Short mmCIF file of C-alpha atoms in Angstrom, two decimals:
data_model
loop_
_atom_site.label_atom_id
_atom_site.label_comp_id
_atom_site.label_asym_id
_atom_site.label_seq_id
_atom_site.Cartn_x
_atom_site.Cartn_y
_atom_site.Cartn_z
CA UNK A 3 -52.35 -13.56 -1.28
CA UNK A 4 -54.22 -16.56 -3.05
CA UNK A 5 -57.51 -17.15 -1.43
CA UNK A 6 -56.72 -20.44 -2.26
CA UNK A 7 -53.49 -20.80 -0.67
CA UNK A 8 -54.94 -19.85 2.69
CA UNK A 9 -57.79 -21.71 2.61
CA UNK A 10 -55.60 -24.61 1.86
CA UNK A 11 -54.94 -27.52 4.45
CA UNK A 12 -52.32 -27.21 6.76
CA UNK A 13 -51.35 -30.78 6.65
CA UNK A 14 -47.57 -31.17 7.55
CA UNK A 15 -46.32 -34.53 8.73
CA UNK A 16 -47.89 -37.07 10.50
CA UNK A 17 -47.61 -39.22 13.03
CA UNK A 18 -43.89 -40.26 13.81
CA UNK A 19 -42.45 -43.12 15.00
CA UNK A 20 -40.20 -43.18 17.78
CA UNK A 21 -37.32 -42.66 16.33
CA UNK A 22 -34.36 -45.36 17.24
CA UNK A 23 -30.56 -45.10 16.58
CA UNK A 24 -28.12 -47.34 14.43
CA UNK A 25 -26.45 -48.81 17.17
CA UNK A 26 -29.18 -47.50 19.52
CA UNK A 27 -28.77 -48.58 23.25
CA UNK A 28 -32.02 -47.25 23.51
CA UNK A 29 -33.73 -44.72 21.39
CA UNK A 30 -35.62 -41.60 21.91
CA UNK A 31 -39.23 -39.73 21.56
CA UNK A 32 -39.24 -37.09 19.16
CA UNK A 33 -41.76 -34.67 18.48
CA UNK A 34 -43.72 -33.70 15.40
CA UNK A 35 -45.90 -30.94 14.31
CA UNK A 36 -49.31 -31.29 15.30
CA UNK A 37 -51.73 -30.32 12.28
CA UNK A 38 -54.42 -27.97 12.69
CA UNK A 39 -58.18 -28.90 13.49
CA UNK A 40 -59.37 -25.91 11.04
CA UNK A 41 -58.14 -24.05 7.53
CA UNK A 42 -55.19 -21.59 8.46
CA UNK A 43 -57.94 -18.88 7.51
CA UNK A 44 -60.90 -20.19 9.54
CA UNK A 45 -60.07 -18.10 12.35
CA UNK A 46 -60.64 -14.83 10.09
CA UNK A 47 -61.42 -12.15 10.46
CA UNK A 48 -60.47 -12.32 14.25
CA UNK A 49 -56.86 -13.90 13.61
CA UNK A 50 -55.77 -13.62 10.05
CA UNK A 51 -54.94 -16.65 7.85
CA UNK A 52 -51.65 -15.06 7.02
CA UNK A 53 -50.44 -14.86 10.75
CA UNK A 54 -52.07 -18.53 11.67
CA UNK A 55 -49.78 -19.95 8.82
CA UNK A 56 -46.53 -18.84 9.46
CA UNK A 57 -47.33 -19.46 13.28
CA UNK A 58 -47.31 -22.96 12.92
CA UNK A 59 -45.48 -23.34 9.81
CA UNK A 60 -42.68 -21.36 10.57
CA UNK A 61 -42.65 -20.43 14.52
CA UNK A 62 -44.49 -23.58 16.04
CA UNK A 63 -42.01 -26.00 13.47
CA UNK A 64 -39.19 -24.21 14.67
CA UNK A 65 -40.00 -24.83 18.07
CA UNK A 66 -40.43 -28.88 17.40
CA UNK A 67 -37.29 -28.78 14.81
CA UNK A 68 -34.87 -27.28 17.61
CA UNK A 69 -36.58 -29.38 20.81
CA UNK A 70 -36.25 -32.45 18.64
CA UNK A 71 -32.04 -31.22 18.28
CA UNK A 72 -31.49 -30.63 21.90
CA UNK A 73 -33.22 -33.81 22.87
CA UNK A 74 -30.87 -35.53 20.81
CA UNK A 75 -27.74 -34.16 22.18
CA UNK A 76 -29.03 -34.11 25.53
CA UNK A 77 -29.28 -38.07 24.98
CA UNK A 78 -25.45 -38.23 23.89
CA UNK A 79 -24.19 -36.13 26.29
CA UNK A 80 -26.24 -38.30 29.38
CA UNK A 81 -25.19 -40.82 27.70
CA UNK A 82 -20.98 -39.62 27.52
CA UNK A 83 -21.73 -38.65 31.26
CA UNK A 84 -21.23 -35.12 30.41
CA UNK A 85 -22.63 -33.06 33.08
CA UNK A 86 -21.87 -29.59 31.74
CA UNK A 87 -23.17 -30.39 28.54
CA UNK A 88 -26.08 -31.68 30.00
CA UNK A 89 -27.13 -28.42 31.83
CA UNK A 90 -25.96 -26.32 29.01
CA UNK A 91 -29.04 -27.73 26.93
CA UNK A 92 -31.94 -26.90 29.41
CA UNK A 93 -32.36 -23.36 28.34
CA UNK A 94 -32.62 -24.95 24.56
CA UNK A 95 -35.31 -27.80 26.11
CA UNK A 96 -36.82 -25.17 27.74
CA UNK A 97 -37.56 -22.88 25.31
CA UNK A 98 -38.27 -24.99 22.69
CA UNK A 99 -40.03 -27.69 24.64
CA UNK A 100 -41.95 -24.87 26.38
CA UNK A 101 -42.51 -24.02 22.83
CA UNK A 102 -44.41 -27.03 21.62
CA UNK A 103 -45.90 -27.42 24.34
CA UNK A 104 -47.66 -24.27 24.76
CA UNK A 105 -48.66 -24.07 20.79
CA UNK A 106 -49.84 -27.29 20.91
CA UNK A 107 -52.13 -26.15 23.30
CA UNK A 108 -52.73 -22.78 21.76
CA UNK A 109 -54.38 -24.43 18.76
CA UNK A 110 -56.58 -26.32 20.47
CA UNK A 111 -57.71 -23.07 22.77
CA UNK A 112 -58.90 -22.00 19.30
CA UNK A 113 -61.99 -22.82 16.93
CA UNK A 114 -63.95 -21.23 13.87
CA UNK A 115 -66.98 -19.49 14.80
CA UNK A 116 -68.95 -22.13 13.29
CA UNK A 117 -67.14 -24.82 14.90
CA UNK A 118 -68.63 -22.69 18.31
CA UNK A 119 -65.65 -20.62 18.41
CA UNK A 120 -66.32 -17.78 20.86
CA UNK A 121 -69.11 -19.68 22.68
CA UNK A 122 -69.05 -19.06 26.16
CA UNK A 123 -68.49 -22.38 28.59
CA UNK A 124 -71.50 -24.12 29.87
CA UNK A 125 -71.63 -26.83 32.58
CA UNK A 126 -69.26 -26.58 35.35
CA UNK A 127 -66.68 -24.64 34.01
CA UNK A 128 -68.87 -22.12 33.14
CA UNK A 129 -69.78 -22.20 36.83
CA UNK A 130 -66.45 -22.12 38.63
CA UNK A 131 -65.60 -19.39 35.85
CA UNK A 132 -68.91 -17.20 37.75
CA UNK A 133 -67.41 -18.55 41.16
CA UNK A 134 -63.86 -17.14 40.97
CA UNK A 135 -64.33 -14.19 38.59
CA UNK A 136 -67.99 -12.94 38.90
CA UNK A 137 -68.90 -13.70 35.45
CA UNK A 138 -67.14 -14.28 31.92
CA UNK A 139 -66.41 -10.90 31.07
CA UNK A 140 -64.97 -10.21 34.25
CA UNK A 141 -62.54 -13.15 33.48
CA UNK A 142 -61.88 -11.73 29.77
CA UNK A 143 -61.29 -8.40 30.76
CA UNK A 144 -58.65 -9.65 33.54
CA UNK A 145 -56.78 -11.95 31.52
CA UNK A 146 -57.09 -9.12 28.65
CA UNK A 147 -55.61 -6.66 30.95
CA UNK A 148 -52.34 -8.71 32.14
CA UNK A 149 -51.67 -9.99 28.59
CA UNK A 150 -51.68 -6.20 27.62
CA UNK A 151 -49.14 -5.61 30.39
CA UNK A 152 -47.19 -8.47 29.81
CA UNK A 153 -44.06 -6.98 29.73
CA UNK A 154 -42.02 -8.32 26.22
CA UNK A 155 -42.84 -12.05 25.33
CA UNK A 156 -45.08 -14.32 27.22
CA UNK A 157 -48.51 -16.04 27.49
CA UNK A 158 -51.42 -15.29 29.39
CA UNK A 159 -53.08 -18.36 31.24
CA UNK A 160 -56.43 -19.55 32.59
CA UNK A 161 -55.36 -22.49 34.88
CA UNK A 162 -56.95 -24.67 37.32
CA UNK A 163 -54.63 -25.14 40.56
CA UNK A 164 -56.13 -28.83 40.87
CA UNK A 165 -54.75 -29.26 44.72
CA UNK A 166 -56.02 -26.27 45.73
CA UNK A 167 -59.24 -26.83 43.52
CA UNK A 168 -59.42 -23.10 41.99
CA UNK A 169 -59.47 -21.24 38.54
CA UNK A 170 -56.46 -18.84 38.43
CA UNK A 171 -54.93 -16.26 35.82
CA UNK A 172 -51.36 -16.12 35.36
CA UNK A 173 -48.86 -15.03 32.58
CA UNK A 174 -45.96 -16.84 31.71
CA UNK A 175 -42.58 -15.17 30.25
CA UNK A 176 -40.97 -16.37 26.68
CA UNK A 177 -41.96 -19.86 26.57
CA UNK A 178 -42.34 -21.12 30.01
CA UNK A 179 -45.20 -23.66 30.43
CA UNK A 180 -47.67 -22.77 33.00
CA UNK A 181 -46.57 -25.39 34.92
CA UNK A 182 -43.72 -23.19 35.80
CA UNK A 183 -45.42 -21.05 37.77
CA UNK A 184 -46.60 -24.02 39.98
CA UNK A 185 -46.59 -27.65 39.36
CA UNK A 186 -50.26 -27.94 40.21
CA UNK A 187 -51.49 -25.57 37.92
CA UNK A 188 -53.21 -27.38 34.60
CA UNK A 189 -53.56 -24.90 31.54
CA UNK A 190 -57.42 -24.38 30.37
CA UNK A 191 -56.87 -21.31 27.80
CA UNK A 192 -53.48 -19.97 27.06
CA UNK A 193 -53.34 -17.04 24.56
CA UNK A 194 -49.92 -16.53 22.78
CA UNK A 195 -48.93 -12.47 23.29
CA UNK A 196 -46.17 -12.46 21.34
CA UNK A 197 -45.89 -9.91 18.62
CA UNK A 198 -45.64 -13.07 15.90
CA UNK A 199 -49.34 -13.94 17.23
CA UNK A 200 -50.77 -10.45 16.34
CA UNK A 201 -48.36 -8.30 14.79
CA UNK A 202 -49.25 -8.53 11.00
CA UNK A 203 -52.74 -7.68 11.62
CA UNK A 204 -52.71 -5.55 14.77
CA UNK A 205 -49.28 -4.28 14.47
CA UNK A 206 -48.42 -2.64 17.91
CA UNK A 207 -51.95 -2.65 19.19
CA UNK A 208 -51.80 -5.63 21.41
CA UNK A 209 -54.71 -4.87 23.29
CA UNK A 210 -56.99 -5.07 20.05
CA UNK A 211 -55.98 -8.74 19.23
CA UNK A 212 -56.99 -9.33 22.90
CA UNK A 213 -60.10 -7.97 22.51
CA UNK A 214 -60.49 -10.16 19.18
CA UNK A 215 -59.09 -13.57 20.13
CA UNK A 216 -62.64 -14.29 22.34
CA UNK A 217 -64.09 -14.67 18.96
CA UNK A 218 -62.60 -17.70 18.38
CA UNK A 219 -61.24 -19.07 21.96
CA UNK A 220 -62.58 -22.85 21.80
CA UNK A 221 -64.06 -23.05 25.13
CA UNK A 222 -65.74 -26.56 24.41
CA UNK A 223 -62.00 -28.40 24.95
CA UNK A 224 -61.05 -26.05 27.75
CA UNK A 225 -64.38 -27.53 29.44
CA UNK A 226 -62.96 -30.91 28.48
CA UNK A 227 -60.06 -30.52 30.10
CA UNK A 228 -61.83 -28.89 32.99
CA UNK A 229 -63.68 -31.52 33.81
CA UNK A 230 -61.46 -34.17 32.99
CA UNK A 231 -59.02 -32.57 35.86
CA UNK A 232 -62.18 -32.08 38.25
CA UNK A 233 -63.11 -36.10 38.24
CA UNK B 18 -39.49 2.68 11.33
CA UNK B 19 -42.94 4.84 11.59
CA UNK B 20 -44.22 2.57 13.73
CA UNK B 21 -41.31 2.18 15.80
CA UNK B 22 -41.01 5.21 16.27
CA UNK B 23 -44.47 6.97 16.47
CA UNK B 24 -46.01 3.90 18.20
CA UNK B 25 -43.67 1.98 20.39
CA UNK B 26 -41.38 4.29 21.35
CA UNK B 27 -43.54 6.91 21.96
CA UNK B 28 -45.27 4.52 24.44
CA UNK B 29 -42.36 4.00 25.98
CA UNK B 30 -41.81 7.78 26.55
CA UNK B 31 -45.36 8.08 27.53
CA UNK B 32 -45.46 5.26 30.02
CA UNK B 33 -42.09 6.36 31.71
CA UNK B 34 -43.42 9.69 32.28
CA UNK B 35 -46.44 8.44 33.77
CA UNK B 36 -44.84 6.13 35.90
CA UNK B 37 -42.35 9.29 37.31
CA UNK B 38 -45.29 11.40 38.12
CA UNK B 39 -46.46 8.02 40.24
CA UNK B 40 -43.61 7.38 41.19
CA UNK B 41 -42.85 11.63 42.66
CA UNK B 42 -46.15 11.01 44.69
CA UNK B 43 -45.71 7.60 46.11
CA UNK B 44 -42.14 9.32 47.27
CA UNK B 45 -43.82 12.63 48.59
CA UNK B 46 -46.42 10.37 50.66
CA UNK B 47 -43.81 8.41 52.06
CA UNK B 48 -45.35 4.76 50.82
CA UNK B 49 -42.63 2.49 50.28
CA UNK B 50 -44.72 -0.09 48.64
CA UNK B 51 -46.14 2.01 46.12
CA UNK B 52 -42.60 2.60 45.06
CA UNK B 53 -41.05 -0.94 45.28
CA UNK B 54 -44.13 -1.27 42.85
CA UNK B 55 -43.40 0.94 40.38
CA UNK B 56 -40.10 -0.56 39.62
CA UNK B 57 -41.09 -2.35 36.79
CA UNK B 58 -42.59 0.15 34.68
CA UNK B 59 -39.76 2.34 35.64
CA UNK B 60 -37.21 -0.07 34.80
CA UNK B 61 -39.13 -1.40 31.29
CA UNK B 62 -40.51 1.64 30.03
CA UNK B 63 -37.39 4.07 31.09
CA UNK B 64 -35.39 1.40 29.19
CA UNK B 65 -37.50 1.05 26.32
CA UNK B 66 -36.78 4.98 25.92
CA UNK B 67 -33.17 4.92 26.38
CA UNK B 68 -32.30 1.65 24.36
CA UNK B 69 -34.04 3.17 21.33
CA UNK B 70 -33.02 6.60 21.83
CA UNK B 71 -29.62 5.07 21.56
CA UNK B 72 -31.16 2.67 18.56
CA UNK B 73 -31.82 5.74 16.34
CA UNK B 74 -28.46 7.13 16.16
CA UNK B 75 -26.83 3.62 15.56
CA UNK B 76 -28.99 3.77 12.14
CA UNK B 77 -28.14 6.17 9.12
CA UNK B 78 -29.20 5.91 5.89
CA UNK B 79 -26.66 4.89 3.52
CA UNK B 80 -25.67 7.79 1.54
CA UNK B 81 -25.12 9.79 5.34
CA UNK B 82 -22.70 7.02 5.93
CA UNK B 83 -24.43 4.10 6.96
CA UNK B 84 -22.89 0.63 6.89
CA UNK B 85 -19.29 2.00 6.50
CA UNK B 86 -16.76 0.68 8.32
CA UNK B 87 -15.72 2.54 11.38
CA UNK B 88 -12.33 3.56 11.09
CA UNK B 89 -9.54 5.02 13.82
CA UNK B 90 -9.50 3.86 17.64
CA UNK B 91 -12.74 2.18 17.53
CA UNK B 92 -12.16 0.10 13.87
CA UNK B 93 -8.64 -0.62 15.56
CA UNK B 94 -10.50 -2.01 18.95
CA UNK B 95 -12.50 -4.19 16.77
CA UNK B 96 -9.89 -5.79 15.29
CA UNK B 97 -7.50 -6.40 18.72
CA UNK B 98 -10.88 -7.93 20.04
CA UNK B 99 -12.66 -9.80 17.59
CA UNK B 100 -10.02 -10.09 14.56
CA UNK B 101 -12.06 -8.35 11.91
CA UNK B 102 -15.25 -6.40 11.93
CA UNK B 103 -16.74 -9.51 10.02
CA UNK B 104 -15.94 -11.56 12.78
CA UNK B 105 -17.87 -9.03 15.27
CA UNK B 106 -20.44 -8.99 12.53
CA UNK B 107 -21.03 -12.47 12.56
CA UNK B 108 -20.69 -12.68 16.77
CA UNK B 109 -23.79 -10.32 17.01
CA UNK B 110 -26.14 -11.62 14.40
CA UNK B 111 -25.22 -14.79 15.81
CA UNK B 112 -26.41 -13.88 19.64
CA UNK B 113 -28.89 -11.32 18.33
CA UNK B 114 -30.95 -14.91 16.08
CA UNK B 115 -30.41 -17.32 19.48
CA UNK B 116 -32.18 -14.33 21.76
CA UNK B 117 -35.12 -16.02 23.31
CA UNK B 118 -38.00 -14.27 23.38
CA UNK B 119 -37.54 -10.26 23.13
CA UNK B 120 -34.47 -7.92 23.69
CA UNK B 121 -31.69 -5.99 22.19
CA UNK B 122 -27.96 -7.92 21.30
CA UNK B 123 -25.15 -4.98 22.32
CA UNK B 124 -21.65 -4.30 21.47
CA UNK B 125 -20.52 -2.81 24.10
CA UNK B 126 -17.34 -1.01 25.85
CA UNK B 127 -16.07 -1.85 29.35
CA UNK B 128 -14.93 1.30 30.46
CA UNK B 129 -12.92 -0.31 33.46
CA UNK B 130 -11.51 -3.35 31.57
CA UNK B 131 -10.93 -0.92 28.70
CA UNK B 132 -11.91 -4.11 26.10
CA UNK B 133 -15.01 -4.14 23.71
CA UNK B 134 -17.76 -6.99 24.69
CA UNK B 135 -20.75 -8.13 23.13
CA UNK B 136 -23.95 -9.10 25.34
CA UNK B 137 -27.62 -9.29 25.19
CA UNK B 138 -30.21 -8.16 27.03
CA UNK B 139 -33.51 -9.29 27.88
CA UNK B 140 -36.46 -7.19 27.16
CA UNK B 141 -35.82 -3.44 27.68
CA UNK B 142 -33.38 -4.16 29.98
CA UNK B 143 -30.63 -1.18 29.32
CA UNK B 144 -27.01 -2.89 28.89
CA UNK B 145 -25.66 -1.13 32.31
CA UNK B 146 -28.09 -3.85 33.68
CA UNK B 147 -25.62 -6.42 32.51
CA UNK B 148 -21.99 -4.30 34.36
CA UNK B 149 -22.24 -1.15 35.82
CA UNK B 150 -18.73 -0.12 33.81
CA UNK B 151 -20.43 -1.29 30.06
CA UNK B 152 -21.09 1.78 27.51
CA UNK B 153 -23.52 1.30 24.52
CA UNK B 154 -21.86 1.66 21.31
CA UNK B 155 -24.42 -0.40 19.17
CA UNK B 156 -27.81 -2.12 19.97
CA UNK B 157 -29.67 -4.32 17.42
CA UNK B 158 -33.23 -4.04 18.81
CA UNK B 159 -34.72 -7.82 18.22
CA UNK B 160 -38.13 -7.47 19.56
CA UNK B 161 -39.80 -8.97 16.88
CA UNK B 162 -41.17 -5.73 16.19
CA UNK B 163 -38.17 -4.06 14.92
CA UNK B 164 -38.01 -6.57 11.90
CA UNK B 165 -41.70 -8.77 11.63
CA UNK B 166 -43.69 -6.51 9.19
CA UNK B 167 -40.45 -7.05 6.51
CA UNK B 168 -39.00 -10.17 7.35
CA UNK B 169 -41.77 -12.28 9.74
CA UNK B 170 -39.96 -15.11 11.32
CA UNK B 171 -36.51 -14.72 9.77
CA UNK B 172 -35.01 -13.12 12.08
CA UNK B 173 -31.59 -14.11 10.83
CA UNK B 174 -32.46 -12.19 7.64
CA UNK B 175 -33.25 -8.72 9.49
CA UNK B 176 -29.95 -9.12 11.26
CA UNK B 177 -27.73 -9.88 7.91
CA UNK B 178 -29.29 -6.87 6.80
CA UNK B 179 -29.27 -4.24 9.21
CA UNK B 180 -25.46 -3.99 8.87
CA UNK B 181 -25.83 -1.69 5.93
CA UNK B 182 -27.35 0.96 8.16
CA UNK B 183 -25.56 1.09 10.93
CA UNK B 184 -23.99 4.55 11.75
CA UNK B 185 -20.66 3.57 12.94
CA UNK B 186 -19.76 6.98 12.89
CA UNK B 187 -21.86 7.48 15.95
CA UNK B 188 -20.66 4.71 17.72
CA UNK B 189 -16.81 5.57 17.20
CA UNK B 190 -17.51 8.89 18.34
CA UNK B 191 -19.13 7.80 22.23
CA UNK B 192 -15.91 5.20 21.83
CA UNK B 193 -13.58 8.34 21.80
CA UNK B 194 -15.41 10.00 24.01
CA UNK B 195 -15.39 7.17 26.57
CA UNK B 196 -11.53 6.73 26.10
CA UNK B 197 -9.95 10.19 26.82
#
């Protein structure tokens, strides 16, 4: 494909309003795709421009288009006072919410090499990185290992468990949010292991793409967030 | 289908047998907790080998039969439960496109209910996982490995599609079988 045509900017919408209704007793937030802080191919050669494009073109809009559809019938049916339609949508705001969510992160967990992409963390994530897993690599090569084993679709997490003030590594199934797995747990890095994130390039060998995606993990804004959480 | 079949199935079968030879020593040695723990690679990569075993003879090419119709008990069944194949057609693409994440959309017969279903599962999770009395007639595999290197996102696509492969012939005979 066109050099060009990956290169090119991956501008989609911007910001959006809230969105209010006709005869709107009140109106709700919808979501919008978030564009990207680099050229679909500026993650090359680790993640291929082909695979970032229809990743947040086609996967990550999906995700927004069909969260953005339950949350609107999920406000009619609160609003109707219809229970069972109510619970009926949660595996729809789950998914797709979790969905948005965790890409949203995902592309910010990422950065060109020249934007420091791949650089380890300094400062004091860096440090509690050496305090909880020995050293970087030891970190890499454990979330490596359980995003290899994750079992079908799912993400593999750094987190920081802010009550209990500790770094952990955790995998999520499908979509869930990390936040599943405990409501004090604040993503850091979350890298996407399912076989849209890889496949094109890697084909079945996940554990290649794992070995890859350090290239280009952004570790700058996980120290941001770090920090931020650590105040 | 190389890859498939060469790369993901074959780890399957590799895996499974790894986790048996595991899984004859944790019993031999008595350790309970080494067996509780090999569960899930039991359970994932034992049904990653059956479902596709299965998933190979539910494809054919097309001039060994595939995509015809089935015809006698089963063609018959499929009618009385879903009015027309189309209508089963259109049943399983639609569960098949809504599966979240990966796993394999089944049509299925209850051998105790004696009625045809259609389910999913999740993952490799084998259909008996789903009622202890449910045979495998057809699975779609949906991982998105089965379809991404032809038809990336669009799932739906893949699914419209694979209908003019699918060895009916196959599945009509382990109907019969099931029914005598």
């Amino acid at each position: 494909m066109a050099i060009r045509s990956l290169a090119s900017r991956r501008t989609l919408t911007g910001l959006k309003e809230t969105s209010s209704r006709l005869l709107g007793l009140r109106s709700i937030q919808t979501f919008t795709l978030p564009d990207l802080p680099y050229d679909y191919s500026a993650l090359e050669p680790a993640i291929s421009g082909e695979i970032m494009q229809i990743h947040h073109q086609k996967h990550h809009q999906a995700y927004v288009t069909n969260y953005n559809n339950a949350l609107e019938q999920l406000d009619q049916a609160v609003n109707k006072g219809d229970a069972s339609a109510v619970v009926k949508l949660q595996s729809a705001i789950k998914f797709n919410g979790g969905g948005h969510v965790n890409h949203s992160i995902f592309w910010k967990n990422l950065a060109p090499v020249k934007e420091g992409g791949g650089e380890p963390p300094k400062g004091s994530l860096g440090g509690a990185i050496d305090t909880h897993f020995g050293s970087l690599e030891g970190l890499v090569k454990k979330m490596s290992a359980e995003g290899a084993a994750l079992q079908g679709s799912g993400w593999v997490w750094l987190g920081l468990d802010k009550e209990l003030k500790k770094l952990v590594v955790d995998t999520t199934a499908n979509q869930d949010p990390l936040v599943t797995k405990g409501g004090s747990l604040v993503p850091l890095v979350g890298i996407d292991v399912w076989e849209h994130a890889y496949y094109l390039q890697y084909k079945n060998v996940r554990p290649e793409y794992l070995k890859n995606v350090w290239k280009v993990i952004n570790w700058k804004y996980a120290s941001e967030v770090y920090e931020k959480e650590c105040k | 289908m190389q890859i498939h079949h060469q790369k993901h199935h074959q780890a399957y079968v590799t895996n499974y047998n790894n986790a048996l030879e595991q899984l004859d020593q944790a019993v031999s040695k008595g350790d309970a907790s080494a067996v509780v723990k090999l569960q899930s690679a039991i359970k994932f990569n034992g049904g990653g080998h059956v479902n596709h075993s299965i998933f190979w003879k539910n494809l054919a090419p097309v001039k060994e039969g595939g995509g015809e119709p089935p015809k006698g008990a089963l063609g018959g069944a499929i009618d009385t439960h879903f009015g027309s194949l189309e209508g089963l057609v259109k049943k399983m693409s639609a569960e098949g496109a809504a599966l979240q994440g990966s796993g394999w959309v089944w049509l299925g017969l209850d051998k105790e209910l004696k009625k045809l279903v259609v389910d999913t599962t999740a993952n490799q999770d084998p259909l008996v996982t789903k009622g202890g009395s449910l045979v495998p007639l057809v699975g779609i595999d949906v991982w998105e490995h089965a379809y991404y290197l032809q038809y990336k996102n669009v799932r739906p696509e893949y699914l419209k599609n694979v209908w003019k492969v699918i060895n009916w012939k196959y599945a009509s005979e382990v109907y019969e079988k099931e029914c005598k």
